[in-house]
Short mmCIF file of C-alpha atoms in Angstrom, two decimals:
data_model
loop_
_atom_site.label_atom_id
_atom_site.label_comp_id
_atom_site.label_asym_id
_atom_site.label_seq_id
_atom_site.Cartn_x
_atom_site.Cartn_y
_atom_site.Cartn_z
CA UNK A 1 46.78 34.46 16.36
CA UNK A 2 43.44 35.98 15.63
CA UNK A 3 41.27 33.29 17.67
CA UNK A 4 42.55 30.45 15.17
CA UNK A 5 44.24 27.33 16.92
CA UNK A 6 45.74 24.35 15.38
CA UNK A 7 46.19 20.75 16.68
CA UNK A 8 48.55 19.06 17.21
CA UNK A 9 51.28 21.78 16.81
CA UNK A 10 53.62 19.04 16.00
CA UNK A 11 53.32 15.08 14.92
CA UNK A 12 55.61 12.51 13.97
CA UNK A 13 54.03 9.63 12.00
CA UNK A 14 54.97 6.62 10.02
CA UNK A 15 54.64 6.31 6.27
CA UNK A 16 51.20 4.67 5.84
CA UNK A 17 49.02 6.08 8.63
CA UNK A 18 46.04 8.31 8.43
CA UNK A 19 46.51 11.60 10.27
CA UNK A 20 44.07 14.37 10.85
CA UNK A 21 45.08 17.97 11.71
CA UNK A 22 42.56 20.16 13.08
CA UNK A 23 41.77 23.99 12.65
CA UNK A 24 39.58 25.56 15.12
CA UNK A 25 38.13 29.17 15.19
CA UNK A 26 36.07 31.34 17.30
CA UNK A 27 35.84 34.40 14.96
CA UNK A 28 32.69 32.58 13.01
CA UNK A 29 34.21 33.28 9.41
CA UNK A 30 32.86 31.64 6.63
CA UNK A 31 36.10 31.21 4.79
CA UNK A 32 38.99 28.46 5.88
CA UNK A 33 41.95 27.25 4.03
CA UNK A 34 44.50 25.04 4.51
CA UNK A 35 48.26 25.36 3.04
CA UNK A 36 51.41 23.72 3.34
CA UNK A 37 55.01 25.50 3.70
CA UNK A 38 58.11 23.83 2.17
CA UNK A 39 61.54 25.41 1.45
CA UNK A 40 61.74 26.95 -1.88
CA UNK A 41 57.75 26.58 -2.53
CA UNK A 42 56.00 29.63 -0.21
CA UNK A 43 52.91 28.36 0.85
CA UNK A 44 50.66 26.16 -1.41
CA UNK A 45 47.09 26.00 -0.86
CA UNK A 46 45.69 22.34 -0.13
CA UNK A 47 41.75 22.94 0.14
CA UNK A 48 39.52 25.80 1.18
CA UNK A 49 36.06 25.92 2.71
CA UNK A 50 33.44 28.39 1.68
CA UNK A 51 31.00 27.14 4.18
CA UNK A 52 29.81 24.26 6.49
CA UNK A 53 30.10 21.05 3.97
CA UNK A 54 31.23 23.60 1.12
CA UNK A 55 34.74 22.60 0.16
CA UNK A 56 37.00 22.73 -2.62
CA UNK A 57 40.24 21.79 -3.97
CA UNK A 58 43.32 23.78 -4.23
CA UNK A 59 46.42 23.59 -5.98
CA UNK A 60 48.12 20.57 -4.10
CA UNK A 61 45.02 18.69 -3.02
CA UNK A 62 46.30 14.99 -4.10
CA UNK A 63 46.52 12.98 -1.10
CA UNK A 64 44.59 15.13 1.21
CA UNK A 65 40.91 15.47 2.18
CA UNK A 66 38.92 17.79 4.32
CA UNK A 67 35.45 18.09 6.15
CA UNK A 68 33.78 20.89 7.75
CA UNK A 69 30.70 19.93 9.58
CA UNK A 70 30.84 22.88 11.94
CA UNK A 71 31.66 26.64 11.32
CA UNK A 72 34.48 26.53 13.62
CA UNK A 73 36.21 23.36 12.54
CA UNK A 74 38.14 22.77 9.79
CA UNK A 75 39.66 19.22 9.39
CA UNK A 76 42.56 18.03 6.91
CA UNK A 77 43.26 14.19 6.45
CA UNK A 78 45.95 12.35 5.00
CA UNK A 79 44.42 9.02 4.21
CA UNK A 80 47.85 7.51 4.01
CA UNK A 81 50.90 9.66 4.94
CA UNK A 82 53.73 9.67 2.72
CA UNK A 83 57.37 11.35 3.29
CA UNK A 84 56.53 13.95 0.54
CA UNK A 85 53.69 15.26 3.00
CA UNK A 86 56.32 16.36 5.54
CA UNK A 87 55.53 19.99 5.79
CA UNK A 88 54.49 22.73 7.85
CA UNK A 89 50.68 22.87 7.57
CA UNK A 90 48.92 26.33 8.19
CA UNK A 91 45.11 27.16 8.38
CA UNK A 92 43.73 30.30 7.68
CA UNK A 93 40.37 32.30 8.07
CA UNK A 94 39.20 35.30 6.38
CA UNK A 95 35.98 36.94 6.20
CA UNK A 96 35.62 37.10 2.62
CA UNK A 97 37.29 35.21 -0.32
CA UNK A 98 39.20 37.96 -1.58
CA UNK A 99 40.37 39.62 2.17
CA UNK A 100 43.17 39.41 4.18
CA UNK A 101 43.71 36.05 5.97
CA UNK A 102 44.30 35.39 9.44
CA UNK A 103 46.70 32.51 10.10
CA UNK A 104 46.98 29.91 12.85
CA UNK A 105 50.12 28.92 14.45
CA UNK A 106 50.89 26.04 12.07
CA UNK A 107 51.40 22.28 12.69
CA UNK A 108 54.71 20.45 11.97
CA UNK A 109 54.47 17.44 10.60
CA UNK A 110 56.96 14.90 9.96
CA UNK A 111 56.58 11.56 8.02
CA UNK A 112 59.23 8.96 8.64
CA UNK B 1 51.75 29.21 -12.52
CA UNK B 2 50.04 32.47 -11.21
CA UNK B 3 52.61 32.48 -8.10
CA UNK B 4 54.17 35.84 -7.38
CA UNK B 5 57.93 36.17 -7.38
CA UNK B 6 59.59 38.41 -4.72
CA UNK B 7 62.88 39.96 -5.16
CA UNK B 8 65.39 39.53 -3.69
CA UNK B 9 65.25 36.30 -2.02
CA UNK B 10 67.43 37.54 0.86
CA UNK B 11 68.31 41.25 2.23
CA UNK B 12 70.32 42.07 4.82
CA UNK B 13 70.69 45.62 5.88
CA UNK B 14 71.91 47.80 9.11
CA UNK B 15 69.35 49.00 11.45
CA UNK B 16 67.72 52.53 10.88
CA UNK B 17 68.07 52.04 6.83
CA UNK B 18 65.25 51.25 4.39
CA UNK B 19 64.20 47.98 3.32
CA UNK B 20 62.86 47.61 -0.57
CA UNK B 21 61.27 44.14 -1.44
CA UNK B 22 59.70 43.79 -4.81
CA UNK B 23 57.00 41.35 -6.06
CA UNK B 24 55.79 40.44 -9.83
CA UNK B 25 52.88 38.50 -11.09
CA UNK B 26 51.85 37.26 -14.23
CA UNK B 27 48.05 37.49 -14.36
CA UNK B 28 45.44 40.14 -13.76
CA UNK B 29 44.62 40.39 -10.19
CA UNK B 30 41.72 41.66 -7.84
CA UNK B 31 44.15 42.40 -5.18
CA UNK B 32 47.77 42.06 -3.89
CA UNK B 33 48.82 41.47 0.02
CA UNK B 34 52.09 41.44 2.00
CA UNK B 35 52.44 39.36 4.95
CA UNK B 36 55.43 38.95 7.30
CA UNK B 37 56.64 35.44 8.80
CA UNK B 38 58.76 35.33 11.94
CA UNK B 39 60.56 32.22 12.40
CA UNK B 40 58.60 29.47 13.45
CA UNK B 41 55.32 31.12 13.38
CA UNK B 42 52.53 31.84 11.43
CA UNK B 43 52.25 34.60 8.92
CA UNK B 44 50.51 38.11 9.85
CA UNK B 45 48.83 40.32 7.10
CA UNK B 46 50.57 43.71 6.54
CA UNK B 47 48.90 45.54 3.86
CA UNK B 48 46.14 44.58 1.20
CA UNK B 49 46.25 46.90 -1.79
CA UNK B 50 43.46 46.62 -4.50
CA UNK B 51 43.82 46.55 -8.32
CA UNK B 52 42.65 50.34 -8.61
CA UNK B 53 44.79 51.43 -5.84
CA UNK B 54 48.33 52.95 -6.82
CA UNK B 55 49.84 53.11 -3.02
CA UNK B 56 49.21 52.58 0.53
CA UNK B 57 50.85 53.47 3.72
CA UNK B 58 50.50 51.47 7.13
CA UNK B 59 53.04 52.99 9.92
CA UNK B 60 56.29 52.40 8.56
CA UNK B 61 55.22 50.37 5.40
CA UNK B 62 54.56 51.65 1.94
CA UNK B 63 53.54 49.38 -0.54
CA UNK B 64 52.87 50.53 -4.29
CA UNK B 65 51.35 48.70 -7.33
CA UNK B 66 51.90 48.72 -11.07
CA UNK B 67 49.40 46.64 -12.77
CA UNK B 68 50.80 47.91 -16.11
CA UNK B 69 54.16 46.20 -15.16
CA UNK B 70 52.29 43.31 -13.00
CA UNK B 71 54.49 44.18 -9.94
CA UNK B 72 54.25 45.67 -6.45
CA UNK B 73 57.00 47.06 -3.94
CA UNK B 74 56.87 47.01 -0.20
CA UNK B 75 59.10 49.66 1.58
CA UNK B 76 60.04 49.52 5.36
CA UNK B 77 61.37 52.82 6.40
CA UNK B 78 63.74 53.08 9.30
CA UNK B 79 64.24 49.20 9.92
CA UNK B 80 64.53 47.90 13.41
CA UNK B 81 65.73 44.54 14.50
CA UNK B 82 62.37 43.61 15.24
CA UNK B 83 61.55 43.60 11.41
CA UNK B 84 64.02 40.56 10.84
CA UNK B 85 61.54 38.06 9.10
CA UNK B 86 60.30 36.91 6.01
CA UNK B 87 58.10 39.00 3.82
CA UNK B 88 55.55 37.53 1.37
CA UNK B 89 53.52 38.74 -1.49
CA UNK B 90 50.27 37.24 -2.14
CA UNK B 91 47.72 37.66 -5.03
CA UNK B 92 44.31 36.95 -5.53
CA UNK B 93 43.74 36.28 -9.28
CA UNK B 94 40.38 36.98 -10.93
CA UNK B 95 38.32 33.62 -11.59
CA UNK B 96 35.65 35.22 -14.03
CA UNK B 97 34.59 38.78 -14.83
CA UNK B 98 31.82 38.65 -12.01
CA UNK B 99 34.69 37.97 -9.66
CA UNK B 100 32.66 35.05 -8.24
CA UNK B 101 33.62 32.16 -5.77
CA UNK B 102 36.10 31.98 -3.21
CA UNK B 103 39.74 31.72 -3.84
CA UNK B 104 42.93 31.08 -1.87
CA UNK B 105 45.88 33.59 -1.83
CA UNK B 106 48.88 32.54 -4.52
CA UNK B 107 52.04 33.27 -2.27
CA UNK B 108 55.50 33.85 -3.47
CA UNK B 109 58.36 32.22 -2.00
CA UNK B 110 59.42 35.31 0.26
CA UNK B 111 62.06 37.77 0.96
CA UNK B 112 64.18 36.95 4.14
CA UNK B 113 65.04 40.12 5.49
CA UNK B 114 67.83 40.52 8.05
CA UNK B 115 68.08 43.85 9.97
CA UNK B 116 71.79 43.96 11.78
CA UNK B 117 71.79 45.85 15.15
#
């Protein structure tokens, strides 16, 4: 998985609780992305980062925030989890914004 | 939506046969990429083809791109049981004429390929 880890790999949480997912890379790549994957929707971009403290919104950013204080870590936070955020979350990295992306193993999040 | 659309949604063939999957998209692209996802795993990059290229090969994989029709195809020759997976096309769309700024990939919903032994 190209030096990308995600934690936790599985999480069950209750509606209304905050949740933070972590993506860690050892490749020193500049660009990092968060996607969610849902049946019938494919992968959809939530947020991405093009450098430390440089982030931008993707297609489905509502209800999510991100932070990147170090090159190697990209955090995704659900401030107040809802059932609609039950999904599989993937982190990806790339050397350049247009190039092939390398994906982490995913985090399965269930919001009850 | 700029999302690509794969066709068919599902495909089941016998081992040894060739598998062809298609992808259509709506707006001009910088490049188009194909990914594979095995059940319960992350996506794995297969091939990237740029807008000025028409065909690329990688092992048993052949990708074509027709920008006039806004479509691409992925051909897997001599399929194996291990090729069973979901295959996604993903497009990088131009933000502006200078091509500046990072942009995530826009993924289609995938083709689920089953290779029968």
